[in-house]
Every structure is written in structure tokens, then in C-alpha cells.
Amino acid sequence: MNGSDDTRMTATTPVTGSDPESGLEPATLPRHVAIIMDGNGRWANARGLPRIAGHRAGAETVDRITTECARLGLDALTLYSFSSENWKRPADEVDALMTLCHAHLVEQRERMIEHGIRFRRIGRREGLPASVLDAADACEEATAAGSGLTLCLALNYGARAEIVDAARRLAVEVRDHGLDPAEIDEDRISASLDTHGLPDPDLLIRTAGEMRLSNFLLWQISYAELVVTDVAWPDFGIDGLHGAFRQFAGRARRFGGV
Ligand code: IPE
Ligand code: IPE
Ligand code: MG
């Protein structure tokens, strides 16, 4: 996430009253936003560039959107960076994505600390390069005391794999630690997922127009509001984010009631 200087995180103070820049009322904002950052490849193709150029441009969007979510005082932002299905891509694209991810984690660590951002990684460790895991672990450790936005990066993440892992953990609890199967309820399943401790996302944004979930946070988004924009991730800006928040603010959330 190699952003140029103007897109890098700059010192911010979370908004407390009505936000003068966006006109958004803090009370109407989602606490946790999850984003399927799609369309980097199409963005690059449309410009006659290699797909990796789209991923590089997308990394700058990550900085922009993270900074704004921190500024607006959100609790959490979860970004789908690499799915457990993305290993099917050509090896050179996968390698380039891992290199980009490593560089971003190394470069942004100090900035995350400055902004009070608490970093966290979700997804299976197995399969990820040691360099990426080390950089992610170092970011988690260095930002653990952050009291602002939790930035959660889904890397080698698949919701079904996450649920399988949770089921295995609970089975071990039953077998070895006397957990009564009757005590397995929704809270305990939530607490066994990679996202334990985070509120469920209130809002799921997908860029680049596809109307699907692509194995993202299937348990956690049961009642999330969905916003799909045609804009490709590298072109997604603060205005687009505010637009999604406005749509969210206008939704009537019934949770099955009337
Ligand atoms: C999203 O952009 C980034 C990742 C999935 C890693 P894509 O690379 O999927 O872009 P499109 O969908 O091909 O345009
Ligand atoms: C979803 O995008 C995964 C990420 C954004 C990391 P994909 O591009 O992999 O999704 P599909 O293949 O279009 O469903
Ligand atoms: Mg895609």
C-alpha cells in the first residue's frame, strides 16, 4: 500500500459532533464496515495496464478509506484482501499480491500507531508466506494498545474455512474440556470465529458491481446492510464511502421485527 504522500494517512482526530466535512451524523454511522475490495484487475485492463498495477492503485485506496474510517470514529473496518479461493490465480499475480501486502504492512505500521489504529489479521495462517505472517504479527503487536479504529485485514480468508475451524475448536472443547454441547449457542460460535470480539458488521460494501458474497464473513453479515457500487476499488474514494454511509443511514433495519 505504497500510497503517494497525498493518499497516506495523515494525523486525524476522530469526529465527535456532526461532521463538517461530510455532513454525516455520527449516531447514524455503522460501527463496523466490511468491504469486498473488488475490481482492481478490470480497472487495470481498462487502462491497458497489467493487473498488478490495479492492485497497486487499490492499495492506495486502502490507505484513503482506512484514514477516513478512523477520522469518523468507526469501531472497525474489515477489508477482504485475499480470499482462500484467490490461490487459483496465476502464480505471478499471487506473488505480486503477497509482496504488495508485505510492503504495506511494513510501511504502514508506524502510521497505524500514530492514528491509534489497532491492526488485526483474520484468515488461515497456513499457506501464507512467512514474511507476510511476520509483518502482520509485528503490526498486531505494535498496535495492540491502539484505542481507535480496529483495522482487520482478511488474508487467506474464507468464511466456510473459518466456520470449519470454529467447529473443530468447539469439538475439542467438548471432547477434552467437558463443554456440554447444549452450551454451544450463537455467542459461543461467534466467539470461536476469527473475528471474535468484534461487533458484527452493520454495513457490507462491495465495489465493482458483482452481486455476490464470495465467501466473505458469512456468519457475521447475517443482518448487515448491503451496498454494491459499480465503481472499481482503485477509484473508490471518500465521496463513495460517504455515499454508502448515507444509504446506510437511510435504511430501516428491522431485524425480523416490524
Ligand atoms: C480485487 O480485485 C483484489 C483481489 C481479489 C485480490 P480483482 O483482482 O478481483 O479485480 P477484478 O475482479 O479481476 O477486476
Ligand atoms: C473477492 O473478490 C475476494 C477479494 C476481494 C479479496 P474476487 O474477485 O476473488 O471474487 P469473485 O471471484 O469475483 O467471486
Ligand atoms: Mg474480482
mmCIF file of C-alpha atoms and ligand atoms in Angstrom:
data_model
loop_
_atom_site.group_PDB
_atom_site.id
_atom_site.type_symbol
_atom_site.label_atom_id
_atom_site.label_comp_id
_atom_site.label_asym_id
_atom_site.label_seq_id
_atom_site.Cartn_x
_atom_site.Cartn_y
_atom_site.Cartn_z
ATOM 1 C CA MET A 1 0.000 0.000 0.000
ATOM 2 C CA ASN A 2 2.639 2.199 -1.104
ATOM 3 C CA GLY A 3 0.482 5.320 -1.249
ATOM 4 C CA SER A 4 1.873 8.529 -2.645
ATOM 5 C CA ASP A 5 2.172 11.216 0.024
ATOM 6 C CA ASP A 6 -1.233 12.780 -0.564
ATOM 7 C CA THR A 7 -3.058 9.481 -0.072
ATOM 8 C CA ARG A 8 -1.154 8.377 3.009
ATOM 9 C CA MET A 9 -2.666 8.509 6.427
ATOM 10 C CA THR A 10 -2.273 11.932 7.940
ATOM 11 C CA ALA A 11 -2.811 12.941 11.557
ATOM 12 C CA THR A 12 -6.512 12.771 12.335
ATOM 13 C CA THR A 13 -8.751 13.244 15.313
ATOM 14 C CA PRO A 14 -11.951 11.188 15.413
ATOM 15 C CA VAL A 15 -15.041 13.277 14.802
ATOM 16 C CA THR A 16 -17.250 13.805 17.856
ATOM 17 C CA GLY A 17 -20.073 16.200 16.839
ATOM 18 C CA SER A 18 -21.783 16.365 13.416
ATOM 19 C CA ASP A 19 -19.006 16.006 10.838
ATOM 20 C CA PRO A 20 -18.483 19.294 8.958
ATOM 21 C CA GLU A 21 -16.690 17.612 6.038
ATOM 22 C CA SER A 22 -19.331 15.043 5.182
ATOM 23 C CA GLY A 23 -22.426 16.305 6.955
ATOM 24 C CA LEU A 24 -22.758 12.812 8.411
ATOM 25 C CA GLU A 25 -24.240 12.423 11.868
ATOM 26 C CA PRO A 26 -22.001 10.174 13.979
ATOM 27 C CA ALA A 27 -25.049 8.446 15.504
ATOM 28 C CA THR A 28 -26.115 7.234 12.047
ATOM 29 C CA LEU A 29 -22.751 5.730 11.128
ATOM 30 C CA PRO A 30 -22.141 1.990 11.115
ATOM 31 C CA ARG A 31 -19.891 0.723 13.904
ATOM 32 C CA HIS A 32 -18.262 -1.889 11.730
ATOM 33 C CA VAL A 33 -17.919 -1.721 7.952
ATOM 34 C CA ALA A 34 -16.739 -4.680 5.897
ATOM 35 C CA ILE A 35 -15.579 -4.166 2.323
ATOM 36 C CA ILE A 36 -15.121 -6.564 -0.585
ATOM 37 C CA MET A 37 -12.461 -4.599 -2.443
ATOM 38 C CA ASP A 38 -13.108 -5.809 -5.980
ATOM 39 C CA GLY A 39 -12.303 -4.582 -9.481
ATOM 40 C CA ASN A 40 -8.544 -3.953 -9.399
ATOM 41 C CA GLY A 41 -7.968 -6.207 -12.422
ATOM 42 C CA ARG A 42 -10.739 -4.646 -14.507
ATOM 43 C CA TRP A 43 -9.543 -1.163 -13.573
ATOM 44 C CA ALA A 44 -6.068 -2.026 -14.883
ATOM 45 C CA ASN A 45 -7.375 -3.805 -18.009
ATOM 46 C CA ALA A 46 -9.447 -0.777 -18.913
ATOM 47 C CA ARG A 47 -6.241 1.273 -18.918
ATOM 48 C CA GLY A 48 -4.114 -1.255 -20.796
ATOM 49 C CA LEU A 49 -2.094 -1.892 -17.638
ATOM 50 C CA PRO A 50 -1.064 -5.201 -16.031
ATOM 51 C CA ARG A 51 -3.414 -6.439 -13.280
ATOM 52 C CA ILE A 52 -0.804 -5.743 -10.623
ATOM 53 C CA ALA A 53 -0.978 -2.037 -11.463
ATOM 54 C CA GLY A 54 -4.618 -2.266 -10.383
ATOM 55 C CA HIS A 55 -3.608 -3.912 -7.134
ATOM 56 C CA ARG A 56 -1.057 -1.158 -6.503
ATOM 57 C CA ALA A 57 -3.664 1.522 -7.109
ATOM 58 C CA GLY A 58 -6.066 -0.426 -4.877
ATOM 59 C CA ALA A 59 -3.518 -0.329 -2.071
ATOM 60 C CA GLU A 60 -3.682 3.465 -2.118
ATOM 61 C CA THR A 61 -7.447 3.269 -1.766
ATOM 62 C CA VAL A 62 -6.929 1.140 1.346
ATOM 63 C CA ASP A 63 -4.997 3.962 2.991
ATOM 64 C CA ARG A 64 -7.552 6.566 1.979
ATOM 65 C CA ILE A 65 -10.541 4.622 3.249
ATOM 66 C CA THR A 66 -8.824 3.484 6.439
ATOM 67 C CA THR A 67 -7.859 7.037 7.312
ATOM 68 C CA GLU A 68 -11.405 8.273 6.775
ATOM 69 C CA CYS A 69 -12.960 5.486 8.837
ATOM 70 C CA ALA A 70 -10.523 6.295 11.658
ATOM 71 C CA ARG A 71 -11.323 10.002 11.358
ATOM 72 C CA LEU A 72 -15.051 9.343 11.550
ATOM 73 C CA GLY A 73 -14.556 7.303 14.718
ATOM 74 C CA LEU A 74 -15.782 3.902 13.477
ATOM 75 C CA ASP A 75 -15.023 0.920 15.676
ATOM 76 C CA ALA A 76 -13.917 -1.458 12.965
ATOM 77 C CA LEU A 77 -13.141 -1.803 9.283
ATOM 78 C CA THR A 78 -12.665 -5.259 7.798
ATOM 79 C CA LEU A 79 -11.093 -5.445 4.354
ATOM 80 C CA TYR A 80 -11.179 -8.525 2.140
ATOM 81 C CA SER A 81 -7.638 -8.553 0.790
ATOM 82 C CA PHE A 82 -7.050 -12.120 -0.352
ATOM 83 C CA SER A 83 -9.532 -14.966 -0.269
ATOM 84 C CA SER A 84 -8.836 -18.642 0.249
ATOM 85 C CA GLU A 85 -10.030 -19.032 -3.354
ATOM 86 C CA ASN A 86 -7.608 -16.424 -4.730
ATOM 87 C CA TRP A 87 -4.797 -19.033 -4.729
ATOM 88 C CA LYS A 88 -6.353 -20.189 -8.024
ATOM 89 C CA ARG A 89 -4.891 -17.115 -9.733
ATOM 90 C CA PRO A 90 -1.672 -17.234 -11.778
ATOM 91 C CA ALA A 91 1.405 -17.617 -9.559
ATOM 92 C CA ASP A 92 2.910 -14.299 -10.653
ATOM 93 C CA GLU A 93 -0.237 -12.416 -9.607
ATOM 94 C CA VAL A 94 -0.363 -14.230 -6.257
ATOM 95 C CA ASP A 95 3.333 -13.489 -5.647
ATOM 96 C CA ALA A 96 2.855 -9.843 -6.534
ATOM 97 C CA LEU A 97 -0.135 -9.577 -4.176
ATOM 98 C CA MET A 98 1.859 -11.109 -1.316
ATOM 99 C CA THR A 99 4.787 -8.770 -1.978
ATOM 100 C CA LEU A 100 2.454 -5.778 -2.015
ATOM 101 C CA CYS A 101 0.783 -6.885 1.184
ATOM 102 C CA HIS A 102 4.115 -7.356 2.944
ATOM 103 C CA ALA A 103 5.330 -3.921 1.820
ATOM 104 C CA HIS A 104 2.115 -2.282 3.002
ATOM 105 C CA LEU A 105 2.256 -3.870 6.432
ATOM 106 C CA VAL A 106 5.864 -2.802 6.906
ATOM 107 C CA GLU A 107 5.307 0.725 5.588
ATOM 108 C CA GLN A 108 2.066 1.484 7.397
ATOM 109 C CA ARG A 109 2.950 0.187 10.853
ATOM 110 C CA GLU A 110 4.172 3.482 12.292
ATOM 111 C CA ARG A 111 1.282 5.338 10.737
ATOM 112 C CA MET A 112 -1.209 2.945 12.307
ATOM 113 C CA ILE A 113 0.375 3.586 15.694
ATOM 114 C CA GLU A 114 0.153 7.369 15.154
ATOM 115 C CA HIS A 115 -3.542 7.065 14.342
ATOM 116 C CA GLY A 116 -4.367 4.806 17.268
ATOM 117 C CA ILE A 117 -5.380 2.094 14.799
ATOM 118 C CA ARG A 118 -5.387 -1.446 16.154
ATOM 119 C CA PHE A 119 -4.421 -3.903 13.437
ATOM 120 C CA ARG A 120 -5.609 -7.458 13.245
ATOM 121 C CA ARG A 121 -5.408 -10.258 10.654
ATOM 122 C CA ILE A 122 -8.083 -12.876 10.017
ATOM 123 C CA GLY A 123 -7.894 -15.986 7.822
ATOM 124 C CA ARG A 124 -5.824 -19.166 7.941
ATOM 125 C CA ARG A 125 -2.115 -18.805 8.602
ATOM 126 C CA GLU A 126 -1.238 -21.974 6.666
ATOM 127 C CA GLY A 127 -0.320 -21.134 3.103
ATOM 128 C CA LEU A 128 0.694 -17.512 3.682
ATOM 129 C CA PRO A 129 4.386 -16.664 3.200
ATOM 130 C CA ALA A 130 6.332 -16.348 6.470
ATOM 131 C CA SER A 131 7.323 -12.795 5.543
ATOM 132 C CA VAL A 132 3.658 -11.721 5.344
ATOM 133 C CA LEU A 133 2.767 -13.501 8.583
ATOM 134 C CA ASP A 134 5.734 -11.962 10.386
ATOM 135 C CA ALA A 135 4.830 -8.476 9.166
ATOM 136 C CA ALA A 136 1.178 -8.963 10.165
ATOM 137 C CA ASP A 137 2.154 -10.321 13.589
ATOM 138 C CA ALA A 138 4.513 -7.388 14.098
ATOM 139 C CA CYS A 139 1.711 -4.957 13.198
ATOM 140 C CA GLU A 140 -0.690 -6.647 15.613
ATOM 141 C CA GLU A 141 1.851 -6.464 18.391
ATOM 142 C CA ALA A 142 2.923 -2.886 17.697
ATOM 143 C CA THR A 143 -0.663 -1.581 17.507
ATOM 144 C CA ALA A 144 -2.199 -3.667 20.304
ATOM 145 C CA ALA A 145 -2.607 -0.611 22.553
ATOM 146 C CA GLY A 146 -4.442 1.407 19.872
ATOM 147 C CA SER A 147 -7.751 2.755 21.121
ATOM 148 C CA GLY A 148 -9.223 3.910 17.808
ATOM 149 C CA LEU A 149 -10.320 2.020 14.702
ATOM 150 C CA THR A 150 -9.694 -1.718 14.526
ATOM 151 C CA LEU A 151 -8.391 -2.443 11.034
ATOM 152 C CA CYS A 152 -8.996 -6.079 10.291
ATOM 153 C CA LEU A 153 -7.316 -7.498 7.189
ATOM 154 C CA ALA A 154 -8.795 -10.699 5.773
ATOM 155 C CA LEU A 155 -5.863 -12.535 4.240
ATOM 156 C CA ASN A 156 -6.159 -16.107 3.025
ATOM 157 C CA TYR A 157 -9.659 -15.788 4.433
ATOM 158 C CA GLY A 158 -12.712 -17.862 3.557
ATOM 159 C CA ALA A 159 -15.857 -17.839 5.651
ATOM 160 C CA ARG A 160 -16.504 -21.552 5.259
ATOM 161 C CA ALA A 161 -12.942 -22.412 6.306
ATOM 162 C CA GLU A 162 -13.388 -20.098 9.307
ATOM 163 C CA ILE A 163 -16.600 -21.900 10.312
ATOM 164 C CA VAL A 164 -14.910 -25.304 9.868
ATOM 165 C CA ASP A 165 -12.066 -24.176 12.148
ATOM 166 C CA ALA A 166 -14.544 -22.901 14.738
ATOM 167 C CA ALA A 167 -16.438 -26.220 14.655
ATOM 168 C CA ARG A 168 -13.177 -28.100 15.196
ATOM 169 C CA ARG A 169 -12.238 -25.889 18.162
ATOM 170 C CA LEU A 170 -15.620 -26.437 19.770
ATOM 171 C CA ALA A 171 -15.408 -30.197 19.163
ATOM 172 C CA VAL A 172 -12.077 -30.242 21.010
ATOM 173 C CA GLU A 173 -13.660 -28.283 23.893
ATOM 174 C CA VAL A 174 -16.414 -30.898 24.103
ATOM 175 C CA ARG A 175 -14.028 -33.836 23.897
ATOM 176 C CA ASP A 176 -11.218 -32.620 26.145
ATOM 177 C CA HIS A 177 -12.606 -29.886 28.373
ATOM 178 C CA GLY A 178 -16.079 -31.017 29.309
ATOM 179 C CA LEU A 179 -18.040 -28.485 27.266
ATOM 180 C CA ASP A 180 -21.695 -29.510 27.197
ATOM 181 C CA PRO A 181 -22.961 -29.425 23.562
ATOM 182 C CA ALA A 182 -26.119 -27.756 24.900
ATOM 183 C CA GLU A 183 -23.944 -24.775 25.881
ATOM 184 C CA ILE A 184 -22.983 -24.164 22.243
ATOM 185 C CA ASP A 185 -25.051 -21.141 21.304
ATOM 186 C CA GLU A 186 -24.693 -18.259 18.836
ATOM 187 C CA ASP A 187 -22.457 -16.251 21.159
ATOM 188 C CA ARG A 188 -20.101 -19.176 21.602
ATOM 189 C CA ILE A 189 -19.891 -19.754 17.867
ATOM 190 C CA SER A 190 -19.199 -16.031 17.305
ATOM 191 C CA ALA A 191 -16.506 -16.212 19.961
ATOM 192 C CA SER A 192 -14.900 -19.158 18.161
ATOM 193 C CA LEU A 193 -14.582 -17.338 14.841
ATOM 194 C CA ASP A 194 -11.515 -15.367 13.729
ATOM 195 C CA THR A 195 -13.486 -12.160 14.275
ATOM 196 C CA HIS A 196 -14.117 -12.861 17.978
ATOM 197 C CA GLY A 197 -14.527 -9.702 19.997
ATOM 198 C CA LEU A 198 -15.532 -7.530 17.019
ATOM 199 C CA PRO A 199 -19.126 -6.363 16.623
ATOM 200 C CA ASP A 200 -20.808 -7.901 13.565
ATOM 201 C CA PRO A 201 -20.518 -5.630 10.508
ATOM 202 C CA ASP A 202 -23.531 -3.311 10.162
ATOM 203 C CA LEU A 203 -22.634 -2.478 6.581
ATOM 204 C CA LEU A 204 -21.075 -4.526 3.786
ATOM 205 C CA ILE A 205 -19.790 -2.619 0.763
ATOM 206 C CA ARG A 206 -18.766 -4.353 -2.453
ATOM 207 C CA THR A 207 -17.063 -2.390 -5.219
ATOM 208 C CA ALA A 208 -17.053 -3.245 -8.948
ATOM 209 C CA GLY A 209 -20.644 -4.333 -9.184
ATOM 210 C CA GLU A 210 -20.765 -8.093 -8.554
ATOM 211 C CA MET A 211 -23.859 -9.104 -6.595
ATOM 212 C CA ARG A 212 -22.281 -11.872 -4.546
ATOM 213 C CA LEU A 213 -20.535 -12.506 -1.253
ATOM 214 C CA SER A 214 -17.572 -14.578 -2.490
ATOM 215 C CA ASN A 215 -17.254 -16.470 0.809
ATOM 216 C CA PHE A 216 -16.804 -13.364 2.984
ATOM 217 C CA LEU A 217 -17.943 -13.245 6.632
ATOM 218 C CA LEU A 218 -20.987 -15.447 6.004
ATOM 219 C CA TRP A 219 -21.847 -15.828 9.682
ATOM 220 C CA GLN A 220 -21.140 -12.245 10.708
ATOM 221 C CA ILE A 221 -23.124 -10.441 7.997
ATOM 222 C CA SER A 222 -26.487 -12.092 8.742
ATOM 223 C CA TYR A 223 -28.064 -8.673 9.284
ATOM 224 C CA ALA A 224 -25.588 -6.340 7.592
ATOM 225 C CA GLU A 225 -26.957 -3.774 5.162
ATOM 226 C CA LEU A 226 -25.534 -4.289 1.664
ATOM 227 C CA VAL A 227 -24.271 -1.554 -0.635
ATOM 228 C CA VAL A 228 -22.869 -2.534 -4.035
ATOM 229 C CA THR A 229 -21.286 0.164 -6.152
ATOM 230 C CA ASP A 230 -20.148 -0.151 -9.770
ATOM 231 C CA VAL A 231 -17.025 1.860 -9.010
ATOM 232 C CA ALA A 232 -13.848 -0.255 -9.116
ATOM 233 C CA TRP A 233 -11.829 -0.330 -5.897
ATOM 234 C CA PRO A 234 -8.923 1.847 -7.143
ATOM 235 C CA ASP A 235 -11.451 4.602 -7.967
ATOM 236 C CA PHE A 236 -13.409 4.269 -4.732
ATOM 237 C CA GLY A 237 -12.960 7.470 -2.782
ATOM 238 C CA ILE A 238 -14.118 9.271 0.302
ATOM 239 C CA ASP A 239 -17.228 10.505 -1.531
ATOM 240 C CA GLY A 240 -18.151 6.918 -2.357
ATOM 241 C CA LEU A 241 -17.649 5.946 1.276
ATOM 242 C CA HIS A 242 -19.819 8.826 2.478
ATOM 243 C CA GLY A 243 -22.442 7.860 -0.117
ATOM 244 C CA ALA A 244 -22.534 4.324 1.261
ATOM 245 C CA PHE A 245 -22.861 5.717 4.810
ATOM 246 C CA ARG A 246 -25.755 7.909 3.670
ATOM 247 C CA GLN A 247 -27.505 4.899 2.150
ATOM 248 C CA PHE A 248 -26.904 3.027 5.392
ATOM 249 C CA ALA A 249 -28.331 5.897 7.445
ATOM 250 C CA GLY A 250 -31.492 5.807 5.310
ATOM 251 C CA ARG A 251 -32.155 2.090 5.739
ATOM 252 C CA ALA A 252 -34.876 0.833 8.075
ATOM 253 C CA ARG A 253 -33.267 -2.041 9.966
ATOM 254 C CA ARG A 254 -35.976 -4.331 11.287
ATOM 255 C CA PHE A 255 -34.013 -7.428 12.346
ATOM 256 C CA GLY A 256 -37.104 -9.506 11.658
ATOM 257 C CA GLY A 257 -39.431 -7.198 13.613
ATOM 258 C CA VAL A 258 -41.995 -4.811 12.191
HETATM 259 C C1 IPE B 1 -9.766 -7.487 -6.096
HETATM 260 O O1 IPE B 1 -9.651 -7.187 -7.433
HETATM 261 C C2 IPE B 1 -8.441 -7.874 -5.472
HETATM 262 C C3 IPE B 1 -8.336 -9.282 -5.106
HETATM 263 C C4 IPE B 1 -9.276 -10.162 -5.213
HETATM 264 C C5 IPE B 1 -7.063 -9.733 -4.576
HETATM 265 P P1 IPE B 1 -9.649 -8.304 -8.538
HETATM 266 O O2 IPE B 1 -8.236 -8.713 -8.798
HETATM 267 O O3 IPE B 1 -10.552 -9.420 -8.205
HETATM 268 O O4 IPE B 1 -10.206 -7.487 -9.779
HETATM 269 P P2 IPE B 1 -11.189 -7.996 -10.888
HETATM 270 O O5 IPE B 1 -12.396 -8.564 -10.219
HETATM 271 O O6 IPE B 1 -10.442 -9.035 -11.666
HETATM 272 O O7 IPE B 1 -11.493 -6.784 -11.701
HETATM 273 C C1 IPE B 2 -13.385 -11.348 -3.632
HETATM 274 O O1 IPE B 2 -13.094 -10.944 -4.915
HETATM 275 C C2 IPE B 2 -12.115 -11.507 -2.847
HETATM 276 C C3 IPE B 2 -11.424 -10.270 -2.526
HETATM 277 C C4 IPE B 2 -11.845 -9.060 -2.793
HETATM 278 C C5 IPE B 2 -10.178 -10.432 -1.826
HETATM 279 P P1 IPE B 2 -12.917 -11.996 -6.099
HETATM 280 O O2 IPE B 2 -12.560 -11.221 -7.301
HETATM 281 O O3 IPE B 2 -11.972 -13.074 -5.698
HETATM 282 O O4 IPE B 2 -14.377 -12.609 -6.191
HETATM 283 P P2 IPE B 2 -15.092 -13.418 -7.370
HETATM 284 O O5 IPE B 2 -14.089 -14.410 -7.895
HETATM 285 O O6 IPE B 2 -15.458 -12.416 -8.414
HETATM 286 O O7 IPE B 2 -16.274 -14.029 -6.727
HETATM 287 MG MG MG B 3 -12.521 -9.744 -8.582
#
